[in-house]
Structure formats: structure tokens, C-alpha cells
Tab-separated table of C-alpha atoms in Angstrom:
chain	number	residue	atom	x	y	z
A	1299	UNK	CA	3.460	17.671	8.871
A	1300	UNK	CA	0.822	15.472	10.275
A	1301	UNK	CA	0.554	13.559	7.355
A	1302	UNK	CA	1.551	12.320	4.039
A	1303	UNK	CA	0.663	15.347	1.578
A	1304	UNK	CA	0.069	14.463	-2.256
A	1305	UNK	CA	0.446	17.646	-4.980
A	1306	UNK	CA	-1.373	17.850	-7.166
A	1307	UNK	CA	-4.167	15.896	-6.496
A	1308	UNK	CA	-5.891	15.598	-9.804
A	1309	UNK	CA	-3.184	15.981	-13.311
A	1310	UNK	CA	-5.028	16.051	-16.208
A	1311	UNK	CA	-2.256	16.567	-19.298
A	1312	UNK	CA	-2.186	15.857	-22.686
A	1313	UNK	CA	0.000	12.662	-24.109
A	1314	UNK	CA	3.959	13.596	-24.828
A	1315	UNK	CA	3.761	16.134	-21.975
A	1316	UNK	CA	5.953	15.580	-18.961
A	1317	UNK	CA	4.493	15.887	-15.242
A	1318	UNK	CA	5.621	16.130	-11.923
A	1319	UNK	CA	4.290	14.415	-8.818
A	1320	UNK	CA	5.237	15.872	-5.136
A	1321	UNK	CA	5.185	13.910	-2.036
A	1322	UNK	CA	5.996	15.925	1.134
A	1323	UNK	CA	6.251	12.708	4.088
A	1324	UNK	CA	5.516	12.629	8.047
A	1325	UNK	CA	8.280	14.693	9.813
A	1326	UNK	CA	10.790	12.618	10.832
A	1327	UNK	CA	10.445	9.647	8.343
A	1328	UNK	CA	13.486	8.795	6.443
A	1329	UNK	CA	11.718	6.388	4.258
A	1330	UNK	CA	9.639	7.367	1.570
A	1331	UNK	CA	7.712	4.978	-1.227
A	1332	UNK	CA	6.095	5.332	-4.378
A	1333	UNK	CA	2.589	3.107	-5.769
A	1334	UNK	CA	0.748	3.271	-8.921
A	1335	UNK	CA	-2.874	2.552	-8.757
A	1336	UNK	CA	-5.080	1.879	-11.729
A	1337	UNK	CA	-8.169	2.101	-11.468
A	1338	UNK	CA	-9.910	-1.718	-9.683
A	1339	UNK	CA	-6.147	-2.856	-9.373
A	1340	UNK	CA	-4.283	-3.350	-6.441
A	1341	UNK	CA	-0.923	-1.286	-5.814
A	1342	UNK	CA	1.616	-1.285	-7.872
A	1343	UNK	CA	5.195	-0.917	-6.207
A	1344	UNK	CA	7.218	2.234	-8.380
A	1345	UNK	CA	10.275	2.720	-5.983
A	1346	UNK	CA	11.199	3.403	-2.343
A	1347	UNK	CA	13.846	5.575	-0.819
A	1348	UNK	CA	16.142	5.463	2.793
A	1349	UNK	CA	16.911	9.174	3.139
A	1350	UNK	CA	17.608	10.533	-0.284
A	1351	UNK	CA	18.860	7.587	-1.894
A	1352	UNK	CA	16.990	5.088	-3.477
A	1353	UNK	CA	18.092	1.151	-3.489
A	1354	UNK	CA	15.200	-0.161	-5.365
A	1355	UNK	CA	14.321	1.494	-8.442
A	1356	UNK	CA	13.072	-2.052	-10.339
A	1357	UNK	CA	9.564	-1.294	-9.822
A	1358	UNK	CA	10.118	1.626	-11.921
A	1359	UNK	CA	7.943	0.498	-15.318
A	1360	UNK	CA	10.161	2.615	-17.606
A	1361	UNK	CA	13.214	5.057	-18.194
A	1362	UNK	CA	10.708	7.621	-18.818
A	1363	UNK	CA	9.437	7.396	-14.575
A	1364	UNK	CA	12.038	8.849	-12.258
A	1365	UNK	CA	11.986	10.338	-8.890
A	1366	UNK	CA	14.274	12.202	-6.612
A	1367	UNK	CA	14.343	13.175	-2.866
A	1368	UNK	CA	15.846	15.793	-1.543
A	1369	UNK	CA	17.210	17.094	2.299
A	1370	UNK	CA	15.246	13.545	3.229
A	1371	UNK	CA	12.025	14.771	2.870
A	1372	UNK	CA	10.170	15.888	-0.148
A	1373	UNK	CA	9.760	13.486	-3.173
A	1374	UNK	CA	9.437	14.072	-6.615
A	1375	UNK	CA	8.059	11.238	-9.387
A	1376	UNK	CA	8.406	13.029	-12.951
A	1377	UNK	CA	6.814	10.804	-15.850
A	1378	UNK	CA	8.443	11.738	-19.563
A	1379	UNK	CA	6.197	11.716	-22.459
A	1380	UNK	CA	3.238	10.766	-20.593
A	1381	UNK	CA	1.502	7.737	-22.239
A	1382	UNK	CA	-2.152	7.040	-22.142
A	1383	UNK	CA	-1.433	4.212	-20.238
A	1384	UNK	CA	0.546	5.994	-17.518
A	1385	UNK	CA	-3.426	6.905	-16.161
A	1386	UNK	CA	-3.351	6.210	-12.847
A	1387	UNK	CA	-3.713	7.178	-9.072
A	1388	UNK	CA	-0.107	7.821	-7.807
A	1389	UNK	CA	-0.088	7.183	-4.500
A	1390	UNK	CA	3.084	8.092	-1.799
A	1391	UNK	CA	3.979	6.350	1.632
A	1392	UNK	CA	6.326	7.287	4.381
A	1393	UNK	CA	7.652	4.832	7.610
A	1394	UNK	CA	9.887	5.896	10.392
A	1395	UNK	CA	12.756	3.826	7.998
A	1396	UNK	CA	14.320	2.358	11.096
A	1397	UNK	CA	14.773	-1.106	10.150
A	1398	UNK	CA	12.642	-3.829	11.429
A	1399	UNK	CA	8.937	-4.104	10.759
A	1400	UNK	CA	8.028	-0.480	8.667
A	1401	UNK	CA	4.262	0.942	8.882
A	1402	UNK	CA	3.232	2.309	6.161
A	1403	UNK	CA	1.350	5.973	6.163
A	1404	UNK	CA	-0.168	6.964	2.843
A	1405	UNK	CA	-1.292	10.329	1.050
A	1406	UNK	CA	-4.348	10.624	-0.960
A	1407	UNK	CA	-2.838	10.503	-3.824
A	1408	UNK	CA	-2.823	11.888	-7.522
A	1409	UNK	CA	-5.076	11.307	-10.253
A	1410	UNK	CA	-3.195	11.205	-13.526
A	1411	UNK	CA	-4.771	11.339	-15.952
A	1412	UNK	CA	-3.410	11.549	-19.438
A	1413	UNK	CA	-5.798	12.414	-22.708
B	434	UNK	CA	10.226	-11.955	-1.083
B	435	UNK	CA	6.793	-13.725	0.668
B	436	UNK	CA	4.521	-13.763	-1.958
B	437	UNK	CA	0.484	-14.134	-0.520
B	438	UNK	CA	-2.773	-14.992	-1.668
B	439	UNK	CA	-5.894	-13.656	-0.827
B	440	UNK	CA	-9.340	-14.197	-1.927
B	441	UNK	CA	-10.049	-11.796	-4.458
B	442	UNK	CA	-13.879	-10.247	-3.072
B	443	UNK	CA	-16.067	-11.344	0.032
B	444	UNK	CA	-19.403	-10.276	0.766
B	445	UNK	CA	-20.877	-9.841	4.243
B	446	UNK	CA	-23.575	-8.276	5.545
B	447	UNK	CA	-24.072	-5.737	8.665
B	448	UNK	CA	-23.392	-7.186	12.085
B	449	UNK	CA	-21.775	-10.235	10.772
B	450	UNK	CA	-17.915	-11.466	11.619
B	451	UNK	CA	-15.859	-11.585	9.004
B	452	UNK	CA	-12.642	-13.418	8.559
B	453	UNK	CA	-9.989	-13.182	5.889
B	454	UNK	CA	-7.889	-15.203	5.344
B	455	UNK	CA	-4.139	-14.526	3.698
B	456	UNK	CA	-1.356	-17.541	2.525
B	457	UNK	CA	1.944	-16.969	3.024
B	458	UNK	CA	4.050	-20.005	2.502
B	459	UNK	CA	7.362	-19.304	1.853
B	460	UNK	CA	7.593	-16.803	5.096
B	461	UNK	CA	10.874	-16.003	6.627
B	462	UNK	CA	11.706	-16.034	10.030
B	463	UNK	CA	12.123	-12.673	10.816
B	464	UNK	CA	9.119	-11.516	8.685
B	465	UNK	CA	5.922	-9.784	10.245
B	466	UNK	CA	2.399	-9.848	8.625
B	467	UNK	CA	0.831	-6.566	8.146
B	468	UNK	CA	-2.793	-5.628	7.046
B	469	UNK	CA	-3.854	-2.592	5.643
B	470	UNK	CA	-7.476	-0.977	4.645
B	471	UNK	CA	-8.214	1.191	1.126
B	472	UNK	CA	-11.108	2.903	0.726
B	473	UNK	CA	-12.301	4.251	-2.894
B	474	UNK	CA	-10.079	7.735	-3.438
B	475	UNK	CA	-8.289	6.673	-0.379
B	476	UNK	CA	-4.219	5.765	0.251
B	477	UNK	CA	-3.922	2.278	2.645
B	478	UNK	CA	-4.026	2.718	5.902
B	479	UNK	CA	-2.562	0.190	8.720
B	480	UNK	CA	-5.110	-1.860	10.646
B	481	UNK	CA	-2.875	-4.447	12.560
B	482	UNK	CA	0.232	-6.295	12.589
B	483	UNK	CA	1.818	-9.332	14.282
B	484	UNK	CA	4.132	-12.010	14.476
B	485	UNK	CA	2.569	-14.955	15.729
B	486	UNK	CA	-0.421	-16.026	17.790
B	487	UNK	CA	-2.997	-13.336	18.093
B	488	UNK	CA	-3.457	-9.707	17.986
B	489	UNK	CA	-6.099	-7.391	18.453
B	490	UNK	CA	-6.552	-3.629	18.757
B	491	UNK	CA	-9.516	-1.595	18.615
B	492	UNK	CA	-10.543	-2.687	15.105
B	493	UNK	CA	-9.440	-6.070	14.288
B	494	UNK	CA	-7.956	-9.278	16.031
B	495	UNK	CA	-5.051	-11.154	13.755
B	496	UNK	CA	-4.412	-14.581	14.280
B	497	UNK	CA	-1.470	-16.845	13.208
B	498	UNK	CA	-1.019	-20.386	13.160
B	499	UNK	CA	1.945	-21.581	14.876
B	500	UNK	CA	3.389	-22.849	11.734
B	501	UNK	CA	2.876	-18.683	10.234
B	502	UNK	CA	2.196	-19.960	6.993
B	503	UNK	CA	-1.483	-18.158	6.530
B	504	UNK	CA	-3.039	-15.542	8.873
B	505	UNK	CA	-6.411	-14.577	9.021
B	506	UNK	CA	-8.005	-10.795	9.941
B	507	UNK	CA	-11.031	-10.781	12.196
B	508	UNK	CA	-13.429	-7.851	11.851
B	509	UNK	CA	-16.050	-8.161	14.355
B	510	UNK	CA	-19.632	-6.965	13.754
B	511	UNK	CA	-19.162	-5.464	10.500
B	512	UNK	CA	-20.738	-2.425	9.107
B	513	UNK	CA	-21.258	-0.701	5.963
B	514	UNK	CA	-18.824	1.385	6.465
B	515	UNK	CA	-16.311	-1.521	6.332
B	516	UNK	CA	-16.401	-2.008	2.898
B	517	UNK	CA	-13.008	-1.708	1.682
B	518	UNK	CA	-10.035	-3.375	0.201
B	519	UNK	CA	-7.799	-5.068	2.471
B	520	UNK	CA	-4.387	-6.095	1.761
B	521	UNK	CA	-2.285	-8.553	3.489
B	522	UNK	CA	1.978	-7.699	3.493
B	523	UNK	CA	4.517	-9.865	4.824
B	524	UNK	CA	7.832	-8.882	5.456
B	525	UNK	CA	10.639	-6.836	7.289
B	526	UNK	CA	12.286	-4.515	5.234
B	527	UNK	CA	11.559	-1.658	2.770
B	528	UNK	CA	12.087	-4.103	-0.225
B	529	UNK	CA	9.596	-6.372	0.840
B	530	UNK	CA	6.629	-3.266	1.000
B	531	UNK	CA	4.574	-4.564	-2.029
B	532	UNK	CA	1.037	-4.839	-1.803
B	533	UNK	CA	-0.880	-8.122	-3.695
B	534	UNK	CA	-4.569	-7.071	-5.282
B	535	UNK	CA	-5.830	-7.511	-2.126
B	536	UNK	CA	-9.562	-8.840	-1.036
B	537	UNK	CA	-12.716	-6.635	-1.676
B	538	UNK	CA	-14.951	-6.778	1.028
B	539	UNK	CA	-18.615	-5.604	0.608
B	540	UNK	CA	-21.110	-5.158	3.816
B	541	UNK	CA	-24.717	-5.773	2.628
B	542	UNK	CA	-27.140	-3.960	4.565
């Protein structure tokens, strides 16, 4: 696509419930990265992959966050038992994933927000 | 990892130059400093990036000291419409893509 898509862009769920976050990257870019944004704060690295595979998940705050990629493309970051505190703009990057020096393209992101 | 500081807000004001400067001590050899601009409901977006010496493009100039241990973004002739967060990265690699909080810069008319 031409750029980094975001779905949905606004979440608004209830506390316990379990959402789902979809990042669909640039064409073409094998590396794909997840940020949490609260609101005033800077980012927040979650976890970035190199094709579907991801060799950094410590950025991950809990073992109720996970995310998958599949066919090296679209993304998924699925929060468990949402917590209030899990209220955030979740915001998706892609690079070419070369090696070397990686630009960064971003979505717009998604507003959770959990009640 | 690089780990940078920034100053945490600037204020400017419409036609000015503003600099902005980012520390970066413990920089490897191989890494590159990056800068990137957020506005509100916005993802990042790349301004510049170098190595050493200067850059400039079309929106900024980027200029490192020959020892690379700070770098400092030059926006020329500021405008409102440059009020944003802007967020210095240094590294290579995918592990090294973490952002710091970043400076808030407001343009005063």
C-alpha cells in the first residue's frame, strides 16, 4: 500500500475484554514495529519483527500483549484482559528491514481506550 | 544501546532558527543519528539522518561534531506549523529503534 495502515483507529472496550490491533505495512518492508503512546509521553517500544519472526519481544509490558505476523506483512497486537492502564495510542512502523541504518514509516495509529 | 538526552520543551517564535540539540555519549561506531517529527494524533515521521558532519534536505540541516557525541537539528525560519515533538534515535539495527520522550517544540506567533 502506500502507507502504513492502522485498524481500528479508535477501540473503545470495556476492562477484562480482549482486543485486537491490525497493522498492514509498506509493500515490500520486511520489518515491522510496534509503540505504545500514552497520552504527553514519548513512545514506548512493544516489539519489532524481521519477516514473521520476532527477535525482540522484551518491550512487551506483559504476557497478556502478544502479536503475530503473518506471510511478512500484516501484524496483529492482541491485549488479554484489557486493563485500564493499557489506554493508549498504539502506534505501528515498517522499514525496508535490510540491515544498516532502518527509516522508520508510521501509521496513525489506534486509540485504545479501555473503560 | 545509545541512550540520548534531549531537552524536554523549547519555545520559539515564527521566523526564528531553532536548534536542538541531542547527547549521545556512548555512540558506536557504526551507529547513525536519526530525527523524527510527531504531530498531535500523528505517527513519527523521518526528517533527516546522518553520520557525521552536516546534512541538510529540504526541511532541516543536521550537524555532528567530529567527536559524534551530540548532534544538533537546525530548523530554519520556523513556523507555526512546526510545532511538534521531535525525537532524536541513534543506532543501526532494528533493536536499537526506541524513541526517548523527545523535545516539544512550540512556535509563538
Amino acid at each position: 500500500g502506500a502507507g502504513v495502515s492502522q485498524s481500528p483507529s479508535n477501540k473503545v472496550t470495556e476492562k477484562g475484554k480482549d482486543v485486537e490491533l491490525r497493522c498492514d505495512p509498506i509493500s515490500g518492508h520486511t520489518a515491522l514495529y510496534w509503540y505504545r503512546q500514552s497520552l504527553g509521553q514519548g513512545l514506548e517500544f512493544l516489539i519489532y519483527f524481521q519477516g514473521n519472526s520476532a527477535p525482540d519481544k522484551s518491550g512487551l509490558p506483559s504476557d497478556r500483549f502478544s502479536a503475530e505476523r503473518t506471510g511478512g506483512s500484516v501484524s496483529t497486537l492482541t491485549i488479554q484482559r484489557t486493563q485500564q492502564e493499557d489506554s493508549a495510542v498504539y502506534l505501528c512502523a515498517s522499514s525496508l528491514g535490510q540491515g544498516g541504518v532502518e527509516k522508520l514509516f508510521f501509521g496513525s495509529g489506534t486509540q485504545l481506550s479501555v473503560l | 544501546l545509545a541512550k540520548t538526552t534531549q531537552p524536554i520543551s523549547m519555545d520559539s517564535y515564527e521566523g526564528q532558527e531553532v536548534n536542538i540539540t541531542c547527547s549521545h555519549n556512548n555512540i558506536a561506531t557504526n551507529d547513525y543519528i536519526t530525527w523524527y517529527q510527531q504531530f498531535p494524533s500523528q505517527g513519527p515521521r523521518f526528517i533527516i539522518q546522518g553520520y557525521k558532519t552536516k546534512v541538510t534536505n529540504e526541511v532541516a540541516s543536521l550537524f555532528i561534531p567530529a567527536d559524534r557525541k551530540s548532534s544538533t537539528l537546525s530548523l530554519p525560519r520556523v513556523s507555526l506549523s512546526d510545532t511538534a515533538v521531535y525525537y532524536c534515535l541513534v543506532g543501526l539495527l532494528f533493536k536499537d529503534m526506541r524513541f526517548g520522550a523527545g523535545t516539544r517544540l512550540t512556535v509563538k506567533p
